[in-house]
PDB file of C-alpha atoms in Angstrom:
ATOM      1  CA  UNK A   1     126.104 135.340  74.908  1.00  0.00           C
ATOM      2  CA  UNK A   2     125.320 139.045  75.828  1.00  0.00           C
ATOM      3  CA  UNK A   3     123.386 139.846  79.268  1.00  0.00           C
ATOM      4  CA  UNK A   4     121.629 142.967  79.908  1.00  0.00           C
ATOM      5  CA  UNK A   5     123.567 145.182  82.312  1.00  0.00           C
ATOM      6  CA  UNK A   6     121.818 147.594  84.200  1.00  0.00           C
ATOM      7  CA  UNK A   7     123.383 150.443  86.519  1.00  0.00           C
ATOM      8  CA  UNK A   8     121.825 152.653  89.718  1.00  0.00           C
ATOM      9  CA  UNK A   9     123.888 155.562  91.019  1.00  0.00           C
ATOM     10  CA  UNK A  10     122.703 155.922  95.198  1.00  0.00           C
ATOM     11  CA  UNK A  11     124.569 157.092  97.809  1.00  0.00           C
ATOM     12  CA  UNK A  12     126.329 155.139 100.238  1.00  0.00           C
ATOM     13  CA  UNK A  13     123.258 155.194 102.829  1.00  0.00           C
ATOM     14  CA  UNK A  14     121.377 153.495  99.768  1.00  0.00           C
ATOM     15  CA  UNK A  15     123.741 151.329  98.824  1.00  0.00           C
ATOM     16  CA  UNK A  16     123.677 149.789 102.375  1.00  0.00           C
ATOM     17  CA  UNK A  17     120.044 150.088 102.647  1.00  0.00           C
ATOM     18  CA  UNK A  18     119.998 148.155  99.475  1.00  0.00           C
ATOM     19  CA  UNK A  19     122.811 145.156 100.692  1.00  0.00           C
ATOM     20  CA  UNK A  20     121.077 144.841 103.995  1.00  0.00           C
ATOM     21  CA  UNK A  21     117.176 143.952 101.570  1.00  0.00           C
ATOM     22  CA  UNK A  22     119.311 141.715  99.103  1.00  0.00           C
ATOM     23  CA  UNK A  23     120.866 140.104 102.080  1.00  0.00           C
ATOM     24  CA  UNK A  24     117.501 138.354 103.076  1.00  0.00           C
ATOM     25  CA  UNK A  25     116.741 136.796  99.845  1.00  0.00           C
ATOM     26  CA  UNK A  26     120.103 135.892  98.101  1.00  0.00           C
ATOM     27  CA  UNK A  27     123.302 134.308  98.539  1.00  0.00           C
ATOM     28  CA  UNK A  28     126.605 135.905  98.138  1.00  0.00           C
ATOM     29  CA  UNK A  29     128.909 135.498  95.770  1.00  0.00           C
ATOM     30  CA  UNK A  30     131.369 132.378  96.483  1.00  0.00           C
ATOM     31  CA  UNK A  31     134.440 134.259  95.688  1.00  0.00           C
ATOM     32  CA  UNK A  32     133.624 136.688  98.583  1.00  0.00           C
ATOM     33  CA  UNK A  33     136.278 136.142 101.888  1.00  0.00           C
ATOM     34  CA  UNK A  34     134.001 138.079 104.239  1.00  0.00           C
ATOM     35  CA  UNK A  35     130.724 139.950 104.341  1.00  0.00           C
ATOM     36  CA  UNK A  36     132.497 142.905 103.480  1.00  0.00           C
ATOM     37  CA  UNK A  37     132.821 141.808  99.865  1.00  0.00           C
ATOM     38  CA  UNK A  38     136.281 141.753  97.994  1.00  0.00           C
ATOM     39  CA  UNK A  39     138.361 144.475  96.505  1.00  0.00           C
ATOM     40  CA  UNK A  40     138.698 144.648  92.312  1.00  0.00           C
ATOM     41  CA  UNK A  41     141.970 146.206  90.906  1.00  0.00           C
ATOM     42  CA  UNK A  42     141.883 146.840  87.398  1.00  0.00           C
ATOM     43  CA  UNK A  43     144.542 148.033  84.792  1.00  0.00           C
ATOM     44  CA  UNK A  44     142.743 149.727  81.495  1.00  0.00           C
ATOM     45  CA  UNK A  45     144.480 149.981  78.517  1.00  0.00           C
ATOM     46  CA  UNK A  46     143.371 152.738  75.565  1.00  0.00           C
ATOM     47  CA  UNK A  47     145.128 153.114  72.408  1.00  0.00           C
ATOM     48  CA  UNK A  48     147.010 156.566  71.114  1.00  0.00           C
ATOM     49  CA  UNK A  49     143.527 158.486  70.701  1.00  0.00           C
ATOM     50  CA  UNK A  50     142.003 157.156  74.102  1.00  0.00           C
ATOM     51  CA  UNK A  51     139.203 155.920  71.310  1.00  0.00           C
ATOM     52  CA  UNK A  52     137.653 153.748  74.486  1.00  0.00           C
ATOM     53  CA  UNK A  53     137.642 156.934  76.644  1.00  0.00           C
ATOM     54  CA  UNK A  54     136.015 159.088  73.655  1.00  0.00           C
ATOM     55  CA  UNK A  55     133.345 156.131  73.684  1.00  0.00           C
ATOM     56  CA  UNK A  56     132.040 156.727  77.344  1.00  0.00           C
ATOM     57  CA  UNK A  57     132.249 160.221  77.105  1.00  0.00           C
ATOM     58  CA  UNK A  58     130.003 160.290  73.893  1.00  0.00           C
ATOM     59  CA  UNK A  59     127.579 157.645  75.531  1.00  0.00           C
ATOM     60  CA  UNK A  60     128.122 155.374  72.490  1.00  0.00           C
ATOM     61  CA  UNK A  61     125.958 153.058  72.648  1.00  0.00           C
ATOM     62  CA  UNK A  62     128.507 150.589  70.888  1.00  0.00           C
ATOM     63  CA  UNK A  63     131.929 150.099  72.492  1.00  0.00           C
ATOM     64  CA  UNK A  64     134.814 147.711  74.196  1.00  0.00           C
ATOM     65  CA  UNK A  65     137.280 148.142  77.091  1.00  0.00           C
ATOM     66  CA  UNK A  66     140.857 146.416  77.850  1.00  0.00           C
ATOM     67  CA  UNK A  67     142.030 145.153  81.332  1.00  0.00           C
ATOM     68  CA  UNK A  68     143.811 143.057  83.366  1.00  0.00           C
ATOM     69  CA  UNK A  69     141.976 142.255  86.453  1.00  0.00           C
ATOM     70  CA  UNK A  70     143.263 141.071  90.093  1.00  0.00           C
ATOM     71  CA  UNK A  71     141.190 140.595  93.543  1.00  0.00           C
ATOM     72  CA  UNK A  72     142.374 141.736  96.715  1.00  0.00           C
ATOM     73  CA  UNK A  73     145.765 143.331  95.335  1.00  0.00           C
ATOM     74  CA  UNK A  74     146.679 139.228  94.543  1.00  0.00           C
ATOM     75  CA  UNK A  75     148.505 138.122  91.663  1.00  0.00           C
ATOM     76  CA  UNK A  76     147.734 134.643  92.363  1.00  0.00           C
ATOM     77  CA  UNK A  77     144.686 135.151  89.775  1.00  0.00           C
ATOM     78  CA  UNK A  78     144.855 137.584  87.127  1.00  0.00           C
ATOM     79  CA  UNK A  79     142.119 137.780  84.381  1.00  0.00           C
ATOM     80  CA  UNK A  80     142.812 139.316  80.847  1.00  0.00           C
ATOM     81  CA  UNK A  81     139.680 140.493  79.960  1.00  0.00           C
ATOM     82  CA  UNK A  82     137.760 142.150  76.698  1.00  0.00           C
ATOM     83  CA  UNK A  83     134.189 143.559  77.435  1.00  0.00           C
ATOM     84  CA  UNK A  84     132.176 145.077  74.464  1.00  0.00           C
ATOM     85  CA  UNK A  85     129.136 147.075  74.816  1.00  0.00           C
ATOM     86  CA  UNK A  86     125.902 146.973  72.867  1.00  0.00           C
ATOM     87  CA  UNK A  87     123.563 149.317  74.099  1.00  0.00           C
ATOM     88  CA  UNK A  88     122.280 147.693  77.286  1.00  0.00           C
ATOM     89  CA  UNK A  89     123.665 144.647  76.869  1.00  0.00           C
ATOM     90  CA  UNK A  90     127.547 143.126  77.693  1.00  0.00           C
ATOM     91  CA  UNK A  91     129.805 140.209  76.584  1.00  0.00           C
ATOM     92  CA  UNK A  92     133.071 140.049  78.251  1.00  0.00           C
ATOM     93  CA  UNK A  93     135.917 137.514  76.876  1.00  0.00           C
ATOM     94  CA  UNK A  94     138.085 136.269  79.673  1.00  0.00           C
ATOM     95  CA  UNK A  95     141.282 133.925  80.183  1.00  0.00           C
ATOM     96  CA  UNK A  96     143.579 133.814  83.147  1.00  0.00           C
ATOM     97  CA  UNK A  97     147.181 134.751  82.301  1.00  0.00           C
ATOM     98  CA  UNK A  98     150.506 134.407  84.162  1.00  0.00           C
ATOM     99  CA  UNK A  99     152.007 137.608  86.167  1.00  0.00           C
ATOM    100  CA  UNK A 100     155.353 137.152  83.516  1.00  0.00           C
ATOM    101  CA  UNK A 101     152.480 137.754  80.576  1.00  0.00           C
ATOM    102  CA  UNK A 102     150.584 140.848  82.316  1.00  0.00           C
ATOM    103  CA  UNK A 103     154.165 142.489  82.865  1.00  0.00           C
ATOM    104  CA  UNK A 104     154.597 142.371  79.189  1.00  0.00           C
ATOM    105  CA  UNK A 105     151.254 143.799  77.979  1.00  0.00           C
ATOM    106  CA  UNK A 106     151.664 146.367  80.184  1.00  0.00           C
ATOM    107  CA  UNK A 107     155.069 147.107  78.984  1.00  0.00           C
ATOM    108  CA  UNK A 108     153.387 147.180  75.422  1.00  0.00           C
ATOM    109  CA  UNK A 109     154.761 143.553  74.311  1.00  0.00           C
ATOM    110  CA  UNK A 110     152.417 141.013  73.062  1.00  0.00           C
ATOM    111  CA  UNK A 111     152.109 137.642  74.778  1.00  0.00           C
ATOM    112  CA  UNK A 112     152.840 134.078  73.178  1.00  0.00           C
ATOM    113  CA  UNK A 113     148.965 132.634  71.789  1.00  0.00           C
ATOM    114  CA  UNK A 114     148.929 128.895  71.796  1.00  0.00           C
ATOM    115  CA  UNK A 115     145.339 128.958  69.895  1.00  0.00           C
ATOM    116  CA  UNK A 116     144.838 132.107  67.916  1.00  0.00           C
ATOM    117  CA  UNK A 117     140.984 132.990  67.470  1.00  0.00           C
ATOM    118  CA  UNK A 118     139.243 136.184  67.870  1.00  0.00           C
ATOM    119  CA  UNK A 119     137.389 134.257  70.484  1.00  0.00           C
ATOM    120  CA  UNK A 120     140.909 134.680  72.394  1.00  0.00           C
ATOM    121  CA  UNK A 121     140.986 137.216  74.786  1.00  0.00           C
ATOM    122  CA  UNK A 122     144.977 137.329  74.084  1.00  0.00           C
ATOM    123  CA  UNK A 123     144.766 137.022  70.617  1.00  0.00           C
ATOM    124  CA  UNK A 124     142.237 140.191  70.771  1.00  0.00           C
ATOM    125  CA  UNK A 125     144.808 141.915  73.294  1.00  0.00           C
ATOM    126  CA  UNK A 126     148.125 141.103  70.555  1.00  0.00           C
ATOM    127  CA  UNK A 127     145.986 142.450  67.553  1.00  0.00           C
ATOM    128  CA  UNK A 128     145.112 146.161  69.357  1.00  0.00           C
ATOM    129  CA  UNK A 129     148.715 146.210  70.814  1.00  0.00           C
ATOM    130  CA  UNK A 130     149.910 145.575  67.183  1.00  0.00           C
ATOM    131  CA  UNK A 131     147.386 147.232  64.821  1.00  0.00           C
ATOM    132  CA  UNK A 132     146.641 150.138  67.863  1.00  0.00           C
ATOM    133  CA  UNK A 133     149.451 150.432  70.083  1.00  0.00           C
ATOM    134  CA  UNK A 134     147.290 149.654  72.845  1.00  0.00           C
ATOM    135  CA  UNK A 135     148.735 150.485  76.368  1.00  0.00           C
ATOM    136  CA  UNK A 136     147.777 150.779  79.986  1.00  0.00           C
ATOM    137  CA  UNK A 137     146.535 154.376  80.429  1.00  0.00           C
ATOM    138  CA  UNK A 138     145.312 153.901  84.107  1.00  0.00           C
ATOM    139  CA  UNK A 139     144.726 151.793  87.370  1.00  0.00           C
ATOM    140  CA  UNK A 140     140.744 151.731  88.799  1.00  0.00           C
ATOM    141  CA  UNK A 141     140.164 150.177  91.814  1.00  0.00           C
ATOM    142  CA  UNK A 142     136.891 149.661  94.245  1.00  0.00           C
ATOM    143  CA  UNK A 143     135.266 147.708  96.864  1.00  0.00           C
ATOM    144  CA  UNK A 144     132.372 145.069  95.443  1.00  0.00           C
ATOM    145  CA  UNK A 145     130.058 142.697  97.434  1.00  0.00           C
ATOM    146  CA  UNK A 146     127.939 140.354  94.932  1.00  0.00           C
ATOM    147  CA  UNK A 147     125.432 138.622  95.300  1.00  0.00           C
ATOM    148  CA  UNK A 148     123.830 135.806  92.526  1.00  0.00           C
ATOM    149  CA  UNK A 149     120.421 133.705  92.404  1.00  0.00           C
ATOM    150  CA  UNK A 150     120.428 130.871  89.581  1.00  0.00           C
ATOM    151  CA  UNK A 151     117.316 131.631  87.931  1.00  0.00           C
ATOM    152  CA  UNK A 152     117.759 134.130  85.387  1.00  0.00           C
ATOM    153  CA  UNK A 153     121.896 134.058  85.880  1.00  0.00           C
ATOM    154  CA  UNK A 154     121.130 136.876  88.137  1.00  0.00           C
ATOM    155  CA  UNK A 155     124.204 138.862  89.650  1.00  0.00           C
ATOM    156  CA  UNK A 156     124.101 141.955  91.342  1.00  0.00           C
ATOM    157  CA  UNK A 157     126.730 143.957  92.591  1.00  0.00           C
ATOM    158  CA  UNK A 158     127.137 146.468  95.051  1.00  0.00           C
ATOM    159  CA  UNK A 159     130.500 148.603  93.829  1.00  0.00           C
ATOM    160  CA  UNK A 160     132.150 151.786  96.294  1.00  0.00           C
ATOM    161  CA  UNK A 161     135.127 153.808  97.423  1.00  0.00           C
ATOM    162  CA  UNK A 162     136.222 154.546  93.824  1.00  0.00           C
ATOM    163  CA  UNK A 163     139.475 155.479  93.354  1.00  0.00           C
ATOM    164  CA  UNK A 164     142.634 155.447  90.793  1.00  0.00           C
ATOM    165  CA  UNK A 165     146.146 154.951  90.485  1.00  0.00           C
ATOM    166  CA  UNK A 166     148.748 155.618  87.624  1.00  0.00           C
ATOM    167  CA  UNK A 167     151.824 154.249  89.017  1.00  0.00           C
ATOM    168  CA  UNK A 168     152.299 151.450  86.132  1.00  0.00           C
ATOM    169  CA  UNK A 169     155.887 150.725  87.412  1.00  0.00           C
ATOM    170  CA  UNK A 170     155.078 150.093  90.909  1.00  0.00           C
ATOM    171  CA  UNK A 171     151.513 147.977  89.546  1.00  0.00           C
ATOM    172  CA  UNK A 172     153.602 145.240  88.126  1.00  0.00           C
ATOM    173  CA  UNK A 173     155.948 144.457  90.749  1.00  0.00           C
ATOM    174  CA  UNK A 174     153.805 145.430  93.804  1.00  0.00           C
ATOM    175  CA  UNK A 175     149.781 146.145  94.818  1.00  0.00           C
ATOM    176  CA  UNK A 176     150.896 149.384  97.213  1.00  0.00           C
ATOM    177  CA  UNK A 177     150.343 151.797  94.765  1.00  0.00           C
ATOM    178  CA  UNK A 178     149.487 155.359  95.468  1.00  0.00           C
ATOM    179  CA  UNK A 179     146.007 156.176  95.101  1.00  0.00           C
ATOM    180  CA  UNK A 180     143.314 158.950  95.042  1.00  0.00           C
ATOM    181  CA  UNK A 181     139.974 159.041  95.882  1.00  0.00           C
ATOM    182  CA  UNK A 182     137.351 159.964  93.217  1.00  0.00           C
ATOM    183  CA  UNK A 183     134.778 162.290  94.439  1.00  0.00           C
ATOM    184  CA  UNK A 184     130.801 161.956  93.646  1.00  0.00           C
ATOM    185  CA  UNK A 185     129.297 159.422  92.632  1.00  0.00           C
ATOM    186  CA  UNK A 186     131.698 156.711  93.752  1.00  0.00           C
ATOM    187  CA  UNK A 187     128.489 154.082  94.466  1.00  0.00           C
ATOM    188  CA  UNK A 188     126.761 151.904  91.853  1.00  0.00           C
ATOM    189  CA  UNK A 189     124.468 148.980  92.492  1.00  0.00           C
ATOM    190  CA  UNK A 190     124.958 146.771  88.863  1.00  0.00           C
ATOM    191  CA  UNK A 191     122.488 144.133  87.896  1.00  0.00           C
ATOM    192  CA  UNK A 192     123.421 141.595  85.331  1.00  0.00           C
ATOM    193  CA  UNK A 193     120.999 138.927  84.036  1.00  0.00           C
ATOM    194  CA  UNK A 194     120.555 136.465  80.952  1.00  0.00           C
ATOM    195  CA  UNK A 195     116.709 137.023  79.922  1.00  0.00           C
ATOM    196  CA  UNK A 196     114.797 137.604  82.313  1.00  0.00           C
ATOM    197  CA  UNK A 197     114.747 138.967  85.943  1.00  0.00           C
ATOM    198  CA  UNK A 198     112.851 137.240  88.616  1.00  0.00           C
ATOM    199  CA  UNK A 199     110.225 139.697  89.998  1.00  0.00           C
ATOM    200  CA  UNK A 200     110.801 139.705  94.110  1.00  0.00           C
ATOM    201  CA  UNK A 201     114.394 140.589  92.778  1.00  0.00           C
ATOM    202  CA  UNK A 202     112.981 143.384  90.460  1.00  0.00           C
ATOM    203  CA  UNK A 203     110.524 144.759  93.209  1.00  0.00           C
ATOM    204  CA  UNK A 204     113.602 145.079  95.830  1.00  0.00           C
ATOM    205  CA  UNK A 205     115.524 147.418  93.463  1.00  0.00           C
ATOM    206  CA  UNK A 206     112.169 149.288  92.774  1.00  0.00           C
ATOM    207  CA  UNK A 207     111.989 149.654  96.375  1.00  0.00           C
ATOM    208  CA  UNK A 208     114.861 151.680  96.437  1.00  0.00           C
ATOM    209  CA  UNK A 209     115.442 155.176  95.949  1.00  0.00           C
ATOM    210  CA  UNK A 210     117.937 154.908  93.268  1.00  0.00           C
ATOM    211  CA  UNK A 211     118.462 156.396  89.682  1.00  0.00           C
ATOM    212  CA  UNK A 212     119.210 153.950  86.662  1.00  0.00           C
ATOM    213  CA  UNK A 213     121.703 155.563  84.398  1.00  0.00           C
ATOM    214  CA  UNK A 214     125.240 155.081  82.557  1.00  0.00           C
ATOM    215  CA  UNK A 215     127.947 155.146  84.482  1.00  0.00           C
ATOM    216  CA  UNK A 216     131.648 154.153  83.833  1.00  0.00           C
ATOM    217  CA  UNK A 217     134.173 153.819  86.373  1.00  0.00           C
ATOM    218  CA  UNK A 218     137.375 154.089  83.737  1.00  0.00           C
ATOM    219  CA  UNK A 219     135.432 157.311  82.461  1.00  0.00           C
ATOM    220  CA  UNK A 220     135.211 158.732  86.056  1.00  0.00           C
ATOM    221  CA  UNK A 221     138.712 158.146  86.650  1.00  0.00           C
ATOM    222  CA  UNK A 222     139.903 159.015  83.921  1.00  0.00           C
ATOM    223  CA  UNK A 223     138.509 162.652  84.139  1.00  0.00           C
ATOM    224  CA  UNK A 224     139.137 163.072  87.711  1.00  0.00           C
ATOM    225  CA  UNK A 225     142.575 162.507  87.212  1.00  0.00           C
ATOM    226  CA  UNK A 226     143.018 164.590  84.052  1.00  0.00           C
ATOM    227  CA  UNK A 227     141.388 167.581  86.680  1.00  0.00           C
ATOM    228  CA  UNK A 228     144.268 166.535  89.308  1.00  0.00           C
ATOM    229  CA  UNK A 229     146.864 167.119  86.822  1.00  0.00           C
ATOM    230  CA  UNK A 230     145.106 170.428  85.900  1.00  0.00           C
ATOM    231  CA  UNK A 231     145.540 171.780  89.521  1.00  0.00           C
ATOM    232  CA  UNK A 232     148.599 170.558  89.887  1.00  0.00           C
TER     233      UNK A 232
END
């Protein structure tokens, strides 16, 4: 099923403003340690003509992204994950795969599928590795606190302190990875919902001093280290 996704660049003094309103009238995410939130590490793979980074750059309206997921730089629970795009509106395929298997999709190798189905986020991952030589092009990583409310399969999430990584080699065998900041905008405040959204929820973001646009993380990082290598 596809859920609207809906994204607000602010500034860090927003973004708090923002947590500290939400903090009143929703619960936090279960998943969440501390009230700090957790931290998301993400690997995203392109293919030969970085067709996913052409994509977001366009603003097509119609598009997917590939990447293995972990949370709090532990492999204990790593998600292989397909998300596709349709205007304002997201699907994302998930399964949980073994650090052995993520070691050799990022080394380019496809992974055994006990039930092939394009419903199969591996058997999705094996088909663009085969058909177009899919491979990890770079490491995105940022600081989330989430917070949910049943009605309306609300989630919100309060995402900052972007940064990247392209060390590949030490990614599979370690989280201490060298990594660089990525300068302005590195806050966005993402709502997610099924059909509708409850109104007190809708009047706090409307409270807010925020701007609702599109905004992609892999893009970001992606150009800001394509600019490093430039000064370099």
């Amino acid at each position: 099923m596809y859920r609207v996704e809906d994204k607000f660049i602010c500034d860090k003094r927003e973004l708090f403003y923002m947590q500290s309103k939400l903090e009143c009238v929703l619960r936090s995410d279960q998943n969440q340690d501390n009230d700090y939130g957790y931290t998301i590490t993400s690997v995203y793979f392109d293919d030969y003509h970085d067709r996913h980074l052409t994509d977001a750059v366009n603003g097509n309206q119609i598009r997917e992204k590939y990447r293995i997921r972990i949370y709090n730089g532990s492999y204990d629970t790593i998600k292989l994950e397909v998300k596709y795009k349709r205007n304002n509106r997201i699907l994302k395929k998930s399964r949980t795969i073994s650090r052995e298997q993520m070691i050799l999709l990022m080394q380019g190798e496809c992974i055994e599928d006990d039930a092939p189905s394009l419903d199969n986020t591996i058997t999705l991952f094996n088909i663009a590795i085969s058909e177009r030589k899919l491979a990890p092009v770079i490491i995105v990583e940022y600081d989330r606190k989430a917070f949910v409310f049943d009605a309306g399969n609300v989630r919100i999430t309060l995402d900052r302190n972007l940064r990247f990584g392209k060390r590949m080699d030490l990614f599979m065998h370690e989280s201490d990875f060298p990594r660089t900041r990525v300068s302005e905008p590195d806050s966005v405040l993402e709502v997610k919902y099924d059909e509708f959204m409850p109104g007190f929820i809708a009047g706090i973001l409307e409270s807010g001093n925020m701007r609702q646009e599109s905004y992609s993380k892999y893009r970001l990082c992606r150009e800001e280290e394509m600019l490093c290598r430039q000064r370099m």
